[in-house]
Amino acid sequence: MTITITKTTAYDDQKPGTSGLRKKVSVFQQPNYLQNFVQSIFNSLDGFQGDTLVIGGDGRYFNRQAIQIIIKMAIANGFGKLIIGQGGLLSTPAASNIIRKYKAFGGIVLSASHNPGGPDEDFGIKYNVGNGGPAPEKFTDALYANTKVIAEYRSAEVADIDLDTLGEQQIAGVKVSIIDPVADYAALMADIFDFELIKQSIAAGLITLKFDAMHAITGPYAKKILEEELGATPGSVFNAVPLEDFGGGHPDPNLAHAHELAEIMFGADAPVFGAASDGDGDRNMIMGANIFVTPSDSLAIMAANAKLIPAYAKGISGVARSMPTSQAVDRVADKLSLPCYETPTGWKFFGNLLDADKITICGEESFGSGSNHVREKDGLWAVLFWLNLIARKRQPVADIVREHWQTYGRDIYCRHDYEAVDSDIANGILDHLRGLLNGLPGKTWGDYTVKCADEFSYTDPVDGSVSSAQGIRIGFANGSRIVFRLSGTGTVGATLRIYLERYERDVAKHDQDAQEALADLIALAEQFCEVKRRTGRNAPDVIT
Ligand code: VG1
Ligand code: CO
């Protein structure tokens, strides 16, 4: 085998964000841009010679080209085996499962997740470690340092690999295995949930469903599991063919972007259950007939009912949520005497807690939830959890949610996003907020007296690592909160996220519209951060 060593010059913008490196495709297409980053990943790793690397992506534009480049570089750098999803496809949770199941050294996942795809849109790449989860910050920091000094990369002179034919081939002494991207994942789901019960409920007409794959990676997974294995009517899964540009949409499962599903679920003759997933299959949106379940509520409901699911029948060890996620799950943990952890935004912070069995179930307000079955959030897992739950409880989604609120109270919640804000203005807003923090505690506006105000810093209870500057938190005496942080996944300017929540114990007030119920807090948030005044905008771009 001939190995070529190519001289290269460093790029200064390869700092991984919340979930890997995400840039416009045109940025990734610059000479050696991808190669620099991949070689920097390998330069940050020790002891992988002869070991296994998993490679797969969400199928967006540039996926196939990127995979060919990565295969050649992995061979030249000394991996002994490559496991690749057929067609270059692997959903993020499926990749996590493959890494764990086949005891790989790690994996490279190509995705910009919920960001749009296509020649003018986004591409992304991240490295997952041997536990199947996103690399922790100490790795991504070392990786970033390596990207700044990279001077050369290694690549094997071999022909492009046929990504579409299943099977194993030897290439320059390296085993390259093209696997079915769905089979191992479908088997894992069958181990966790009561497929027989779900199947009976569907056959009996107790559960009717619609799943919007948003022209992204979960199409083939959902077709196989929901339609073929569980017997949902053909066509229950729609937008099921993955497209390189996701049909021109944002593959982001929320009421704004998954509007096709939202129309069905709020329409006449809505099915019992509706759901959608994102570009790489790790997010989920849960709906019932005429009801949208907020991700924070979904997490709390799953934690409260975990024992109804075969894999968690013996109970769960604890729960965790990202800091901006509502406190609904905390109330469940409190009642069930379970440990509850608050982590920074991003799934990488759950990995240590899951590995140490401090938690079994965790989630984020951004439509992500998961458990110890893999080390990524998992969209279809959440869908199957809800189907299993509905089948066990024999109740519509709306009743399950309302009963939960009756028991625990409702954490009325929403998030406002201001996208593509000028970076200097966005940083100015954060600086301004930092300046306010010390003076806020004790101040009162109407029903809201500030109890605490700080910038969130997290010390990992397992390895003691510290992550600071993880968002501004303002907590009120009545349990309400406002959180401000900048996105770490956007690719244009800065995105300011404002998270708002208010606790409502009174059952008579549970059916309020969130925007109305949160109006006072929304006004206070503007008073604190001045985003409208500073940007000249009059409304958020997206409300979830
Ligand atoms: C967003 C979400 C965060 C999530 C991340 C990756 O990050 O807020 O909760 O973990 O996306 O999700 P940020 O930094 O933009 O707020 V995915 O499905 O895009 O991998
Ligand atoms: Co995603």
PDB file of N, CA, C and O in Angstrom, residues 144-199:
ATOM      1  N   TYR A 144      -8.930  20.568  18.978  1.00  0.00           N
ATOM      2  CA  TYR A 144      -8.865  21.951  18.470  1.00  0.00           C
ATOM      3  C   TYR A 144      -7.418  22.446  18.459  1.00  0.00           C
ATOM      4  O   TYR A 144      -6.953  23.040  17.468  1.00  0.00           O
ATOM      5  N   ALA A 145      -6.699  22.145  19.529  1.00  0.00           N
ATOM      6  CA  ALA A 145      -5.275  22.553  19.587  1.00  0.00           C
ATOM      7  C   ALA A 145      -4.512  21.917  18.427  1.00  0.00           C
ATOM      8  O   ALA A 145      -3.694  22.575  17.769  1.00  0.00           O
ATOM      9  N   ASN A 146      -4.809  20.666  18.124  1.00  0.00           N
ATOM     10  CA  ASN A 146      -4.116  19.997  17.005  1.00  0.00           C
ATOM     11  C   ASN A 146      -4.466  20.611  15.657  1.00  0.00           C
ATOM     12  O   ASN A 146      -3.621  20.677  14.761  1.00  0.00           O
ATOM     13  N   THR A 147      -5.718  21.073  15.503  1.00  0.00           N
ATOM     14  CA  THR A 147      -6.092  21.668  14.205  1.00  0.00           C
ATOM     15  C   THR A 147      -5.305  22.959  13.941  1.00  0.00           C
ATOM     16  O   THR A 147      -5.146  23.364  12.797  1.00  0.00           O
ATOM     17  N   LYS A 148      -4.824  23.572  15.035  1.00  0.00           N
ATOM     18  CA  LYS A 148      -4.130  24.854  14.844  1.00  0.00           C
ATOM     19  C   LYS A 148      -2.665  24.685  14.448  1.00  0.00           C
ATOM     20  O   LYS A 148      -2.021  25.643  14.032  1.00  0.00           O
ATOM     21  N   VAL A 149      -2.143  23.462  14.611  1.00  0.00           N
ATOM     22  CA  VAL A 149      -0.718  23.254  14.288  1.00  0.00           C
ATOM     23  C   VAL A 149      -0.510  22.185  13.217  1.00  0.00           C
ATOM     24  O   VAL A 149       0.622  21.835  12.895  1.00  0.00           O
ATOM     25  N   ILE A 150      -1.612  21.665  12.675  1.00  0.00           N
ATOM     26  CA  ILE A 150      -1.462  20.559  11.726  1.00  0.00           C
ATOM     27  C   ILE A 150      -0.620  20.985  10.522  1.00  0.00           C
ATOM     28  O   ILE A 150      -0.783  22.092  10.001  1.00  0.00           O
ATOM     29  N   ALA A 151       0.290  20.111  10.103  1.00  0.00           N
ATOM     30  CA  ALA A 151       1.178  20.462   8.991  1.00  0.00           C
ATOM     31  C   ALA A 151       1.117  19.447   7.868  1.00  0.00           C
ATOM     32  O   ALA A 151       1.521  19.730   6.739  1.00  0.00           O
ATOM     33  N   GLU A 152       0.608  18.237   8.146  1.00  0.00           N
ATOM     34  CA  GLU A 152       0.531  17.219   7.092  1.00  0.00           C
ATOM     35  C   GLU A 152      -0.533  16.192   7.444  1.00  0.00           C
ATOM     36  O   GLU A 152      -0.941  16.084   8.608  1.00  0.00           O
ATOM     37  N   TYR A 153      -1.017  15.497   6.444  1.00  0.00           N
ATOM     38  CA  TYR A 153      -1.964  14.403   6.711  1.00  0.00           C
ATOM     39  C   TYR A 153      -1.605  13.187   5.866  1.00  0.00           C
ATOM     40  O   TYR A 153      -0.928  13.301   4.856  1.00  0.00           O
ATOM     41  N   ARG A 154      -2.093  12.035   6.326  1.00  0.00           N
ATOM     42  CA  ARG A 154      -1.780  10.756   5.676  1.00  0.00           C
ATOM     43  C   ARG A 154      -3.010  10.197   4.973  1.00  0.00           C
ATOM     44  O   ARG A 154      -4.108  10.226   5.515  1.00  0.00           O
ATOM     45  N   SER A 155      -2.797   9.678   3.799  1.00  0.00           N
ATOM     46  CA  SER A 155      -3.892   9.081   3.051  1.00  0.00           C
ATOM     47  C   SER A 155      -3.368   7.901   2.243  1.00  0.00           C
ATOM     48  O   SER A 155      -2.251   7.948   1.719  1.00  0.00           O
ATOM     49  N   ALA A 156      -4.163   6.827   2.175  1.00  0.00           N
ATOM     50  CA  ALA A 156      -3.732   5.635   1.416  1.00  0.00           C
ATOM     51  C   ALA A 156      -4.149   5.779  -0.043  1.00  0.00           C
ATOM     52  O   ALA A 156      -5.252   6.235  -0.341  1.00  0.00           O
ATOM     53  N   GLU A 157      -3.267   5.353  -0.914  1.00  0.00           N
ATOM     54  CA  GLU A 157      -3.559   5.390  -2.359  1.00  0.00           C
ATOM     55  C   GLU A 157      -4.361   4.160  -2.729  1.00  0.00           C
ATOM     56  O   GLU A 157      -3.805   3.165  -3.197  1.00  0.00           O
ATOM     57  N   VAL A 158      -5.655   4.177  -2.456  1.00  0.00           N
ATOM     58  CA  VAL A 158      -6.502   3.053  -2.847  1.00  0.00           C
ATOM     59  C   VAL A 158      -7.707   3.609  -3.607  1.00  0.00           C
ATOM     60  O   VAL A 158      -8.023   4.798  -3.493  1.00  0.00           O
ATOM     61  N   ALA A 159      -8.359   2.703  -4.345  1.00  0.00           N
ATOM     62  CA  ALA A 159      -9.538   3.146  -5.116  1.00  0.00           C
ATOM     63  C   ALA A 159     -10.692   3.444  -4.163  1.00  0.00           C
ATOM     64  O   ALA A 159     -10.705   2.973  -3.026  1.00  0.00           O
ATOM     65  N   ASP A 160     -11.649   4.210  -4.639  1.00  0.00           N
ATOM     66  CA  ASP A 160     -12.859   4.445  -3.847  1.00  0.00           C
ATOM     67  C   ASP A 160     -13.508   3.111  -3.481  1.00  0.00           C
ATOM     68  O   ASP A 160     -13.490   2.168  -4.268  1.00  0.00           O
ATOM     69  N   ILE A 161     -14.100   3.071  -2.298  1.00  0.00           N
ATOM     70  CA  ILE A 161     -14.768   1.854  -1.824  1.00  0.00           C
ATOM     71  C   ILE A 161     -16.213   1.847  -2.339  1.00  0.00           C
ATOM     72  O   ILE A 161     -16.864   2.891  -2.371  1.00  0.00           O
ATOM     73  N   ASP A 162     -16.682   0.640  -2.704  1.00  0.00           N
ATOM     74  CA  ASP A 162     -18.102   0.495  -3.036  1.00  0.00           C
ATOM     75  C   ASP A 162     -18.879   0.512  -1.719  1.00  0.00           C
ATOM     76  O   ASP A 162     -18.811  -0.426  -0.931  1.00  0.00           O
ATOM     77  N   LEU A 163     -19.595   1.591  -1.466  1.00  0.00           N
ATOM     78  CA  LEU A 163     -20.301   1.747  -0.182  1.00  0.00           C
ATOM     79  C   LEU A 163     -21.657   1.048  -0.176  1.00  0.00           C
ATOM     80  O   LEU A 163     -22.308   0.960   0.859  1.00  0.00           O
ATOM     81  N   ASP A 164     -22.090   0.566  -1.351  1.00  0.00           N
ATOM     82  CA  ASP A 164     -23.477   0.121  -1.457  1.00  0.00           C
ATOM     83  C   ASP A 164     -23.675  -1.384  -1.366  1.00  0.00           C
ATOM     84  O   ASP A 164     -24.790  -1.857  -1.206  1.00  0.00           O
ATOM     85  N   THR A 165     -22.584  -2.139  -1.491  1.00  0.00           N
ATOM     86  CA  THR A 165     -22.711  -3.598  -1.448  1.00  0.00           C
ATOM     87  C   THR A 165     -22.348  -4.108  -0.067  1.00  0.00           C
ATOM     88  O   THR A 165     -21.236  -3.863   0.422  1.00  0.00           O
ATOM     89  N   LEU A 166     -23.276  -4.807   0.564  1.00  0.00           N
ATOM     90  CA  LEU A 166     -23.024  -5.346   1.902  1.00  0.00           C
ATOM     91  C   LEU A 166     -21.907  -6.384   1.847  1.00  0.00           C
ATOM     92  O   LEU A 166     -21.780  -7.117   0.878  1.00  0.00           O
ATOM     93  N   GLY A 167     -21.121  -6.448   2.901  1.00  0.00           N
ATOM     94  CA  GLY A 167     -20.097  -7.492   2.976  1.00  0.00           C
ATOM     95  C   GLY A 167     -18.753  -6.944   3.380  1.00  0.00           C
ATOM     96  O   GLY A 167     -18.586  -5.742   3.598  1.00  0.00           O
ATOM     97  N   GLU A 168     -17.789  -7.884   3.476  1.00  0.00           N
ATOM     98  CA  GLU A 168     -16.478  -7.496   3.970  1.00  0.00           C
ATOM     99  C   GLU A 168     -15.440  -7.605   2.857  1.00  0.00           C
ATOM    100  O   GLU A 168     -15.470  -8.558   2.071  1.00  0.00           O
ATOM    101  N   GLN A 169     -14.584  -6.654   2.758  1.00  0.00           N
ATOM    102  CA  GLN A 169     -13.489  -6.723   1.789  1.00  0.00           C
ATOM    103  C   GLN A 169     -12.185  -6.373   2.490  1.00  0.00           C
ATOM    104  O   GLN A 169     -12.185  -5.694   3.505  1.00  0.00           O
ATOM    105  N   GLN A 170     -11.077  -6.875   1.945  1.00  0.00           N
ATOM    106  CA  GLN A 170      -9.753  -6.546   2.474  1.00  0.00           C
ATOM    107  C   GLN A 170      -9.171  -5.460   1.585  1.00  0.00           C
ATOM    108  O   GLN A 170      -9.057  -5.654   0.389  1.00  0.00           O
ATOM    109  N   ILE A 171      -8.797  -4.341   2.176  1.00  0.00           N
ATOM    110  CA  ILE A 171      -8.188  -3.292   1.369  1.00  0.00           C
ATOM    111  C   ILE A 171      -6.865  -2.924   1.997  1.00  0.00           C
ATOM    112  O   ILE A 171      -6.838  -2.440   3.136  1.00  0.00           O
ATOM    113  N   ALA A 172      -5.806  -3.215   1.294  1.00  0.00           N
ATOM    114  CA  ALA A 172      -4.452  -2.934   1.795  1.00  0.00           C
ATOM    115  C   ALA A 172      -4.297  -3.467   3.229  1.00  0.00           C
ATOM    116  O   ALA A 172      -3.791  -2.783   4.105  1.00  0.00           O
ATOM    117  N   GLY A 173      -4.786  -4.708   3.449  1.00  0.00           N
ATOM    118  CA  GLY A 173      -4.617  -5.347   4.761  1.00  0.00           C
ATOM    119  C   GLY A 173      -5.615  -4.896   5.808  1.00  0.00           C
ATOM    120  O   GLY A 173      -5.594  -5.366   6.941  1.00  0.00           O
ATOM    121  N   VAL A 174      -6.530  -3.993   5.429  1.00  0.00           N
ATOM    122  CA  VAL A 174      -7.532  -3.510   6.392  1.00  0.00           C
ATOM    123  C   VAL A 174      -8.894  -4.107   6.024  1.00  0.00           C
ATOM    124  O   VAL A 174      -9.264  -4.141   4.852  1.00  0.00           O
ATOM    125  N   LYS A 175      -9.597  -4.624   7.044  1.00  0.00           N
ATOM    126  CA  LYS A 175     -10.936  -5.165   6.790  1.00  0.00           C
ATOM    127  C   LYS A 175     -11.929  -4.021   6.685  1.00  0.00           C
ATOM    128  O   LYS A 175     -12.057  -3.226   7.616  1.00  0.00           O
ATOM    129  N   VAL A 176     -12.633  -3.964   5.574  1.00  0.00           N
ATOM    130  CA  VAL A 176     -13.648  -2.918   5.435  1.00  0.00           C
ATOM    131  C   VAL A 176     -15.002  -3.608   5.338  1.00  0.00           C
ATOM    132  O   VAL A 176     -15.256  -4.389   4.422  1.00  0.00           O
ATOM    133  N   SER A 177     -15.838  -3.358   6.320  1.00  0.00           N
ATOM    134  CA  SER A 177     -17.098  -4.075   6.404  1.00  0.00           C
ATOM    135  C   SER A 177     -18.256  -3.106   6.169  1.00  0.00           C
ATOM    136  O   SER A 177     -18.414  -2.125   6.891  1.00  0.00           O
ATOM    137  N   ILE A 178     -19.044  -3.388   5.137  1.00  0.00           N
ATOM    138  CA  ILE A 178     -20.235  -2.556   4.863  1.00  0.00           C
ATOM    139  C   ILE A 178     -21.434  -3.286   5.480  1.00  0.00           C
ATOM    140  O   ILE A 178     -21.738  -4.411   5.103  1.00  0.00           O
ATOM    141  N   ILE A 179     -22.073  -2.627   6.440  1.00  0.00           N
ATOM    142  CA  ILE A 179     -23.150  -3.303   7.166  1.00  0.00           C
ATOM    143  C   ILE A 179     -24.512  -2.654   6.908  1.00  0.00           C
ATOM    144  O   ILE A 179     -24.601  -1.485   6.531  1.00  0.00           O
ATOM    145  N   ASP A 180     -25.555  -3.439   7.175  1.00  0.00           N
ATOM    146  CA  ASP A 180     -26.924  -2.912   7.135  1.00  0.00           C
ATOM    147  C   ASP A 180     -27.048  -1.895   8.271  1.00  0.00           C
ATOM    148  O   ASP A 180     -26.849  -2.238   9.433  1.00  0.00           O
ATOM    149  N   PRO A 181     -27.379  -0.638   7.961  1.00  0.00           N
ATOM    150  CA  PRO A 181     -27.406   0.386   9.019  1.00  0.00           C
ATOM    151  C   PRO A 181     -28.547   0.199  10.015  1.00  0.00           C
ATOM    152  O   PRO A 181     -28.497   0.730  11.121  1.00  0.00           O
ATOM    153  N   VAL A 182     -29.565  -0.582   9.620  1.00  0.00           N
ATOM    154  CA  VAL A 182     -30.787  -0.665  10.435  1.00  0.00           C
ATOM    155  C   VAL A 182     -30.820  -1.891  11.351  1.00  0.00           C
ATOM    156  O   VAL A 182     -31.324  -1.820  12.479  1.00  0.00           O
ATOM    157  N   ALA A 183     -30.259  -3.027  10.881  1.00  0.00           N
ATOM    158  CA  ALA A 183     -30.507  -4.317  11.544  1.00  0.00           C
ATOM    159  C   ALA A 183     -30.115  -4.327  13.024  1.00  0.00           C
ATOM    160  O   ALA A 183     -30.916  -4.720  13.882  1.00  0.00           O
ATOM    161  N   ASP A 184     -28.902  -3.911  13.362  1.00  0.00           N
ATOM    162  CA  ASP A 184     -28.455  -3.970  14.763  1.00  0.00           C
ATOM    163  C   ASP A 184     -29.297  -3.052  15.643  1.00  0.00           C
ATOM    164  O   ASP A 184     -29.607  -3.381  16.785  1.00  0.00           O
ATOM    165  N   TYR A 185     -29.663  -1.910  15.088  1.00  0.00           N
ATOM    166  CA  TYR A 185     -30.458  -0.949  15.858  1.00  0.00           C
ATOM    167  C   TYR A 185     -31.863  -1.506  16.114  1.00  0.00           C
ATOM    168  O   TYR A 185     -32.381  -1.435  17.239  1.00  0.00           O
ATOM    169  N   ALA A 186     -32.453  -2.104  15.076  1.00  0.00           N
ATOM    170  CA  ALA A 186     -33.805  -2.663  15.231  1.00  0.00           C
ATOM    171  C   ALA A 186     -33.788  -3.771  16.282  1.00  0.00           C
ATOM    172  O   ALA A 186     -34.711  -3.886  17.104  1.00  0.00           O
ATOM    173  N   ALA A 187     -32.725  -4.575  16.296  1.00  0.00           N
ATOM    174  CA  ALA A 187     -32.613  -5.651  17.288  1.00  0.00           C
ATOM    175  C   ALA A 187     -32.506  -5.074  18.697  1.00  0.00           C
ATOM    176  O   ALA A 187     -33.108  -5.588  19.647  1.00  0.00           O
ATOM    177  N   LEU A 188     -31.763  -3.999  18.831  1.00  0.00           N
ATOM    178  CA  LEU A 188     -31.619  -3.357  20.150  1.00  0.00           C
ATOM    179  C   LEU A 188     -32.979  -2.850  20.648  1.00  0.00           C
ATOM    180  O   LEU A 188     -33.338  -3.032  21.818  1.00  0.00           O
ATOM    181  N   MET A 189     -33.736  -2.231  19.764  1.00  0.00           N
ATOM    182  CA  MET A 189     -35.049  -1.701  20.166  1.00  0.00           C
ATOM    183  C   MET A 189     -35.981  -2.844  20.602  1.00  0.00           C
ATOM    184  O   MET A 189     -36.733  -2.715  21.565  1.00  0.00           O
ATOM    185  N   ALA A 190     -35.895  -3.973  19.889  1.00  0.00           N
ATOM    186  CA  ALA A 190     -36.754  -5.120  20.239  1.00  0.00           C
ATOM    187  C   ALA A 190     -36.394  -5.670  21.615  1.00  0.00           C
ATOM    188  O   ALA A 190     -37.233  -6.243  22.306  1.00  0.00           O
ATOM    189  N   ASP A 191     -35.137  -5.489  22.019  1.00  0.00           N
ATOM    190  CA  ASP A 191     -34.706  -5.940  23.361  1.00  0.00           C
ATOM    191  C   ASP A 191     -35.228  -5.030  24.464  1.00  0.00           C
ATOM    192  O   ASP A 191     -35.361  -5.447  25.609  1.00  0.00           O
ATOM    193  N   ILE A 192     -35.443  -3.757  24.138  1.00  0.00           N
ATOM    194  CA  ILE A 192     -35.805  -2.769  25.167  1.00  0.00           C
ATOM    195  C   ILE A 192     -37.320  -2.727  25.393  1.00  0.00           C
ATOM    196  O   ILE A 192     -37.785  -2.634  26.521  1.00  0.00           O
ATOM    197  N   PHE A 193     -38.069  -2.791  24.284  1.00  0.00           N
ATOM    198  CA  PHE A 193     -39.513  -2.540  24.366  1.00  0.00           C
ATOM    199  C   PHE A 193     -40.314  -3.817  24.152  1.00  0.00           C
ATOM    200  O   PHE A 193     -39.811  -4.815  23.638  1.00  0.00           O
ATOM    201  N   ASP A 194     -41.589  -3.745  24.515  1.00  0.00           N
ATOM    202  CA  ASP A 194     -42.495  -4.866  24.352  1.00  0.00           C
ATOM    203  C   ASP A 194     -43.106  -4.789  22.948  1.00  0.00           C
ATOM    204  O   ASP A 194     -44.217  -4.270  22.767  1.00  0.00           O
ATOM    205  N   PHE A 195     -42.371  -5.276  21.963  1.00  0.00           N
ATOM    206  CA  PHE A 195     -42.823  -5.196  20.571  1.00  0.00           C
ATOM    207  C   PHE A 195     -44.149  -5.944  20.375  1.00  0.00           C
ATOM    208  O   PHE A 195     -45.001  -5.510  19.610  1.00  0.00           O
ATOM    209  N   GLU A 196     -44.295  -7.067  21.067  1.00  0.00           N
ATOM    210  CA  GLU A 196     -45.511  -7.878  20.908  1.00  0.00           C
ATOM    211  C   GLU A 196     -46.749  -7.067  21.308  1.00  0.00           C
ATOM    212  O   GLU A 196     -47.748  -7.030  20.601  1.00  0.00           O
ATOM    213  N   LEU A 197     -46.645  -6.392  22.443  1.00  0.00           N
ATOM    214  CA  LEU A 197     -47.769  -5.587  22.943  1.00  0.00           C
ATOM    215  C   LEU A 197     -48.087  -4.421  22.000  1.00  0.00           C
ATOM    216  O   LEU A 197     -49.249  -4.146  21.687  1.00  0.00           O
ATOM    217  N   ILE A 198     -47.037  -3.739  21.545  1.00  0.00           N
ATOM    218  CA  ILE A 198     -47.255  -2.599  20.633  1.00  0.00           C
ATOM    219  C   ILE A 198     -47.934  -3.096  19.352  1.00  0.00           C
ATOM    220  O   ILE A 198     -48.885  -2.495  18.842  1.00  0.00           O
ATOM    221  N   LYS A 199     -47.429  -4.233  18.875  1.00  0.00           N
ATOM    222  CA  LYS A 199     -47.972  -4.823  17.650  1.00  0.00           C
ATOM    223  C   LYS A 199     -49.463  -5.149  17.804  1.00  0.00           C
ATOM    224  O   LYS A 199     -50.275  -4.839  16.929  1.00  0.00           O
TER     225      LYS A 199
END
